[in-house]
């Protein structure tokens, strides 16, 4: 699902003056996306243990609003601004799912379909309003709002789904294997089947969340829980360094810049 697989659905008549607000979909996009999901998972847990759940949620919410405010303020895609917003969505999306489960006692078997319904509602409203769900069309404020609403819903859904599979017997490593296999399905069915490019993208986008989170949790948790026992802090730090390295490379190389977008 790299760039060439997502462009064939664009209508004829590209325009080059409309600045895109999202990156081009390349292998770097998927690598950073998975890294942000894992980092957001462990960072959320680390902050909750360090500050307490309520202060952590408050801090995460403020940081998310600030990051999105900067993202909406710029006129075109800027790598470090965009990925900072994604990281904060990841952290806060994890907190939202955890608050429902830990704070309010909502089981993952209920929160997972609830977040799924919320994501479906965003997609329905987005499509009825704009006639497309393509990320190559994010060049108006209204489409950007829909896009980020969908992103936030995918992170919350992915968090709940990942925790669900981890707690019903698969564990973190088993969940990682499950989602690594699952993410290949939309890629294969799009490339060699008839799955629409936009559907394939969003399906893979949702799955990256529980995939990255499961791997990060497996690395962080103790041996008694089936993990490597590296700790929340070290895993968060190492994944953050990896994110910064890739984003820095893209900032210099500009390989993630969309050269044209749909009108």
Tab-separated table of N, CA, C and O in Angstrom, residues 82-149:
chain	number	residue	atom	x	y	z
A	82	UNK	N	3.229	17.251	11.847
A	82	UNK	CA	2.248	16.182	11.624
A	82	UNK	C	2.499	15.004	12.563
A	82	UNK	O	1.577	14.517	13.239
A	83	UNK	N	3.745	14.546	12.644
A	83	UNK	CA	4.022	13.352	13.432
A	83	UNK	C	3.967	13.636	14.935
A	83	UNK	O	3.692	12.737	15.730
A	84	UNK	N	4.207	14.872	15.348
A	84	UNK	CA	3.982	15.233	16.747
A	84	UNK	C	2.506	15.089	17.098
A	84	UNK	O	2.147	14.564	18.163
A	85	UNK	N	1.643	15.542	16.189
A	85	UNK	CA	0.205	15.393	16.408
A	85	UNK	C	-0.195	13.925	16.469
A	85	UNK	O	-1.011	13.526	17.314
A	86	UNK	N	0.393	13.105	15.596
A	86	UNK	CA	0.086	11.675	15.601
A	86	UNK	C	0.520	11.038	16.919
A	86	UNK	O	-0.198	10.212	17.500
A	87	UNK	N	1.693	11.405	17.401
A	87	UNK	CA	2.171	10.868	18.675
A	87	UNK	C	1.211	11.224	19.806
A	87	UNK	O	0.862	10.382	20.640
A	88	UNK	N	0.747	12.474	19.829
A	88	UNK	CA	-0.151	12.891	20.893
A	88	UNK	C	-1.517	12.221	20.767
A	88	UNK	O	-2.163	11.913	21.772
A	89	UNK	N	-1.972	11.995	19.539
A	89	UNK	CA	-3.206	11.222	19.343
A	89	UNK	C	-3.016	9.806	19.875
A	89	UNK	O	-3.913	9.239	20.510
A	90	UNK	N	-1.847	9.246	19.630
A	90	UNK	CA	-1.558	7.895	20.107
A	90	UNK	C	-1.585	7.825	21.621
A	90	UNK	O	-2.192	6.920	22.210
A	91	UNK	N	-0.933	8.783	22.266
A	91	UNK	CA	-0.895	8.802	23.730
A	91	UNK	C	-2.296	9.003	24.307
A	91	UNK	O	-2.736	8.261	25.196
A	92	UNK	N	-3.009	9.996	23.789
A	92	UNK	CA	-4.329	10.286	24.334
A	92	UNK	C	-5.341	9.210	23.959
A	92	UNK	O	-6.243	8.902	24.755
A	93	UNK	N	-5.233	8.645	22.750
A	93	UNK	CA	-6.135	7.566	22.358
A	93	UNK	C	-5.999	6.367	23.275
A	93	UNK	O	-6.990	5.713	23.626
A	94	UNK	N	-4.750	6.072	23.677
A	94	UNK	CA	-4.517	4.996	24.641
A	94	UNK	C	-5.171	5.317	25.970
A	94	UNK	O	-5.820	4.468	26.594
A	95	UNK	N	-4.998	6.566	26.405
A	95	UNK	CA	-5.594	6.974	27.682
A	95	UNK	C	-7.117	6.878	27.654
A	95	UNK	O	-7.748	6.454	28.621
A	96	UNK	N	-7.722	7.281	26.515
A	96	UNK	CA	-9.177	7.236	26.400
A	96	UNK	C	-9.696	5.814	26.549
A	96	UNK	O	-10.684	5.561	27.259
A	97	UNK	N	-9.030	4.878	25.880
A	97	UNK	CA	-9.452	3.478	25.972
A	97	UNK	C	-9.221	2.928	27.373
A	97	UNK	O	-10.047	2.175	27.910
A	98	UNK	N	-8.097	3.311	27.994
A	98	UNK	CA	-7.785	2.818	29.328
A	98	UNK	C	-8.735	3.395	30.378
A	98	UNK	O	-9.088	2.714	31.346
A	99	UNK	N	-9.128	4.663	30.206
A	99	UNK	CA	-10.055	5.277	31.161
A	99	UNK	C	-11.388	4.540	31.159
A	99	UNK	O	-11.986	4.289	32.209
A	100	UNK	N	-11.868	4.180	29.973
A	100	UNK	CA	-13.124	3.442	29.890
A	100	UNK	C	-13.026	2.108	30.619
A	100	UNK	O	-13.952	1.696	31.325
A	101	UNK	N	-11.881	1.436	30.452
A	101	UNK	CA	-11.741	0.105	31.043
A	101	UNK	C	-11.400	0.168	32.526
A	101	UNK	O	-12.089	-0.439	33.358
A	102	UNK	N	-10.339	0.904	32.866
A	102	UNK	CA	-9.870	0.929	34.246
A	102	UNK	C	-10.727	1.860	35.110
A	102	UNK	O	-11.129	1.508	36.214
A	103	UNK	N	-10.998	3.070	34.592
A	103	UNK	CA	-11.709	4.050	35.385
A	103	UNK	C	-13.200	3.795	35.494
A	103	UNK	O	-13.797	3.965	36.563
A	104	UNK	N	-13.815	3.388	34.381
A	104	UNK	CA	-15.265	3.207	34.362
A	104	UNK	C	-15.694	1.748	34.351
A	104	UNK	O	-16.888	1.449	34.403
A	105	UNK	N	-14.729	0.846	34.245
A	105	UNK	CA	-15.048	-0.574	34.305
A	105	UNK	C	-15.692	-1.146	33.057
A	105	UNK	O	-16.320	-2.211	33.110
A	106	UNK	N	-15.561	-0.454	31.920
A	106	UNK	CA	-16.140	-0.949	30.676
A	106	UNK	C	-15.230	-2.037	30.114
A	106	UNK	O	-14.047	-1.789	29.867
A	107	UNK	N	-15.726	-3.250	29.897
A	107	UNK	CA	-14.876	-4.325	29.384
A	107	UNK	C	-14.462	-4.078	27.932
A	107	UNK	O	-15.154	-3.383	27.182
A	108	UNK	N	-13.313	-4.644	27.568
A	108	UNK	CA	-12.814	-4.474	26.201
A	108	UNK	C	-13.768	-5.077	25.165
A	108	UNK	O	-13.812	-4.632	24.025
A	109	UNK	N	-14.532	-6.080	25.590
A	109	UNK	CA	-15.506	-6.683	24.680
A	109	UNK	C	-16.619	-5.702	24.314
A	109	UNK	O	-17.292	-5.870	23.296
A	110	UNK	N	-16.810	-4.674	25.140
A	110	UNK	CA	-17.806	-3.639	24.851
A	110	UNK	C	-17.162	-2.396	24.237
A	110	UNK	O	-17.700	-1.821	23.281
A	111	UNK	N	-16.000	-1.978	24.769
A	111	UNK	CA	-15.365	-0.761	24.255
A	111	UNK	C	-14.865	-0.931	22.830
A	111	UNK	O	-14.897	0.022	22.038
A	112	UNK	N	-14.432	-2.143	22.480
A	112	UNK	CA	-13.949	-2.372	21.111
A	112	UNK	C	-15.050	-2.123	20.078
A	112	UNK	O	-14.841	-1.355	19.129
A	113	UNK	N	-16.241	-2.754	20.202
A	113	UNK	CA	-17.300	-2.431	19.237
A	113	UNK	C	-17.797	-0.993	19.333
A	113	UNK	O	-18.237	-0.419	18.335
A	114	UNK	N	-17.720	-0.372	20.524
A	114	UNK	CA	-18.130	1.023	20.659
A	114	UNK	C	-17.220	1.940	19.841
A	114	UNK	O	-17.693	2.821	19.110
A	115	UNK	N	-15.911	1.733	19.964
A	115	UNK	CA	-14.976	2.525	19.184
A	115	UNK	C	-15.090	2.214	17.688
A	115	UNK	O	-14.894	3.086	16.847
A	116	UNK	N	-15.412	0.969	17.368
A	116	UNK	CA	-15.625	0.594	15.975
A	116	UNK	C	-16.819	1.339	15.394
A	116	UNK	O	-16.774	1.844	14.257
A	117	UNK	N	-17.878	1.437	16.181
A	117	UNK	CA	-19.070	2.179	15.740
A	117	UNK	C	-18.754	3.662	15.592
A	117	UNK	O	-19.237	4.323	14.657
A	118	UNK	N	-17.941	4.201	16.503
A	118	UNK	CA	-17.562	5.614	16.415
A	118	UNK	C	-16.766	5.881	15.146
A	118	UNK	O	-16.994	6.879	14.444
A	119	UNK	N	-15.833	4.988	14.818
A	119	UNK	CA	-15.045	5.146	13.592
A	119	UNK	C	-15.937	5.043	12.366
A	119	UNK	O	-15.793	5.835	11.416
A	120	UNK	N	-16.860	4.091	12.370
A	120	UNK	CA	-17.782	3.941	11.243
A	120	UNK	C	-18.618	5.204	11.060
A	120	UNK	O	-18.859	5.646	9.928
A	121	UNK	N	-19.045	5.802	12.162
A	121	UNK	CA	-19.845	7.031	12.086
A	121	UNK	C	-19.041	8.169	11.468
A	121	UNK	O	-19.561	8.944	10.656
A	122	UNK	N	-17.765	8.277	11.849
A	122	UNK	CA	-16.905	9.314	11.266
A	122	UNK	C	-16.774	9.106	9.761
A	122	UNK	O	-16.895	10.058	8.973
A	123	UNK	N	-16.558	7.869	9.358
A	123	UNK	CA	-16.399	7.576	7.929
A	123	UNK	C	-17.682	7.890	7.149
A	123	UNK	O	-17.627	8.426	6.042
A	124	UNK	N	-18.819	7.542	7.720
A	124	UNK	CA	-20.098	7.802	7.045
A	124	UNK	C	-20.314	9.302	6.869
A	124	UNK	O	-20.667	9.780	5.784
A	125	UNK	N	-20.095	10.062	7.948
A	125	UNK	CA	-20.271	11.509	7.876
A	125	UNK	C	-19.279	12.132	6.898
A	125	UNK	O	-19.636	13.033	6.122
A	126	UNK	N	-18.046	11.663	6.933
A	126	UNK	CA	-17.002	12.175	6.047
A	126	UNK	C	-17.372	11.921	4.589
A	126	UNK	O	-17.305	12.828	3.749
A	127	UNK	N	-17.778	10.694	4.290
A	127	UNK	CA	-18.082	10.354	2.901
A	127	UNK	C	-19.323	11.087	2.401
A	127	UNK	O	-19.359	11.556	1.259
A	128	UNK	N	-20.338	11.197	3.244
A	128	UNK	CA	-21.552	11.916	2.834
A	128	UNK	C	-21.264	13.390	2.591
A	128	UNK	O	-21.866	14.016	1.711
A	129	UNK	N	-20.355	13.942	3.356
A	129	UNK	CA	-20.026	15.354	3.225
A	129	UNK	C	-19.110	15.635	2.045
A	129	UNK	O	-19.311	16.608	1.301
A	130	UNK	N	-18.100	14.761	1.845
A	130	UNK	CA	-17.045	15.055	0.881
A	130	UNK	C	-17.018	14.128	-0.334
A	130	UNK	O	-16.356	14.429	-1.320
A	131	UNK	N	-17.702	12.997	-0.259
A	131	UNK	CA	-17.726	12.072	-1.383
A	131	UNK	C	-16.455	11.272	-1.553
A	131	UNK	O	-16.272	10.594	-2.571
A	132	UNK	N	-15.548	11.320	-0.587
A	132	UNK	CA	-14.303	10.570	-0.656
A	132	UNK	C	-13.717	10.427	0.733
A	132	UNK	O	-13.944	11.270	1.601
A	133	UNK	N	-12.973	9.340	0.939
A	133	UNK	CA	-12.218	9.129	2.169
A	133	UNK	C	-10.722	9.077	1.875
A	133	UNK	O	-9.924	8.678	2.726
A	134	UNK	N	-10.348	9.498	0.686
A	134	UNK	CA	-8.951	9.414	0.260
A	134	UNK	C	-8.087	10.403	1.025
A	134	UNK	O	-8.453	11.577	1.201
A	135	UNK	N	-6.913	9.954	1.448
A	135	UNK	CA	-5.991	10.858	2.129
A	135	UNK	C	-5.315	11.810	1.145
A	135	UNK	O	-4.636	12.745	1.562
A	136	UNK	N	-5.500	11.578	-0.140
A	136	UNK	CA	-4.960	12.486	-1.145
A	136	UNK	C	-5.880	13.684	-1.368
A	136	UNK	O	-5.645	14.465	-2.285
A	137	UNK	N	-6.900	13.816	-0.552
A	137	UNK	CA	-7.846	14.926	-0.712
A	137	UNK	C	-7.867	15.848	0.497
A	137	UNK	O	-8.739	16.694	0.620
A	138	UNK	N	-6.897	15.699	1.402
A	138	UNK	CA	-6.916	16.483	2.639
A	138	UNK	C	-6.275	17.846	2.385
A	138	UNK	O	-5.109	18.088	2.717
A	139	UNK	N	-7.048	18.734	1.772
A	139	UNK	CA	-6.525	20.072	1.501
A	139	UNK	C	-7.555	21.159	1.810
A	139	UNK	O	-7.421	22.295	1.363
A	140	UNK	N	-8.593	20.802	2.588
A	140	UNK	CA	-9.540	21.795	3.099
A	140	UNK	C	-9.679	21.587	4.600
A	140	UNK	O	-9.404	20.493	5.119
A	141	UNK	N	-10.100	22.605	5.312
A	141	UNK	CA	-10.232	22.517	6.761
A	141	UNK	C	-11.238	21.460	7.175
A	141	UNK	O	-11.018	20.699	8.121
A	142	UNK	N	-12.365	21.383	6.477
A	142	UNK	CA	-13.390	20.412	6.848
A	142	UNK	C	-12.888	18.977	6.662
A	142	UNK	O	-13.111	18.129	7.532
A	143	UNK	N	-12.195	18.718	5.564
A	143	UNK	CA	-11.655	17.373	5.353
A	143	UNK	C	-10.581	17.041	6.376
A	143	UNK	O	-10.447	15.888	6.804
A	144	UNK	N	-9.818	18.038	6.766
A	144	UNK	CA	-8.796	17.805	7.777
A	144	UNK	C	-9.426	17.455	9.119
A	144	UNK	O	-8.914	16.599	9.857
A	145	UNK	N	-10.537	18.082	9.446
A	145	UNK	CA	-11.240	17.763	10.692
A	145	UNK	C	-11.733	16.322	10.665
A	145	UNK	O	-11.569	15.570	11.643
A	146	UNK	N	-12.333	15.919	9.556
A	146	UNK	CA	-12.779	14.533	9.426
A	146	UNK	C	-11.599	13.568	9.538
A	146	UNK	O	-11.690	12.514	10.183
A	147	UNK	N	-10.501	13.919	8.893
A	147	UNK	CA	-9.319	13.059	8.892
A	147	UNK	C	-8.822	12.823	10.316
A	147	UNK	O	-8.596	11.674	10.723
A	148	UNK	N	-8.684	13.890	11.091
A	148	UNK	CA	-8.151	13.731	12.438
A	148	UNK	C	-9.161	13.072	13.370
A	148	UNK	O	-8.763	12.369	14.322
A	149	UNK	N	-10.438	13.260	13.131
A	149	UNK	CA	-11.449	12.538	13.909
A	149	UNK	C	-11.324	11.038	13.655
A	149	UNK	O	-11.413	10.225	14.589
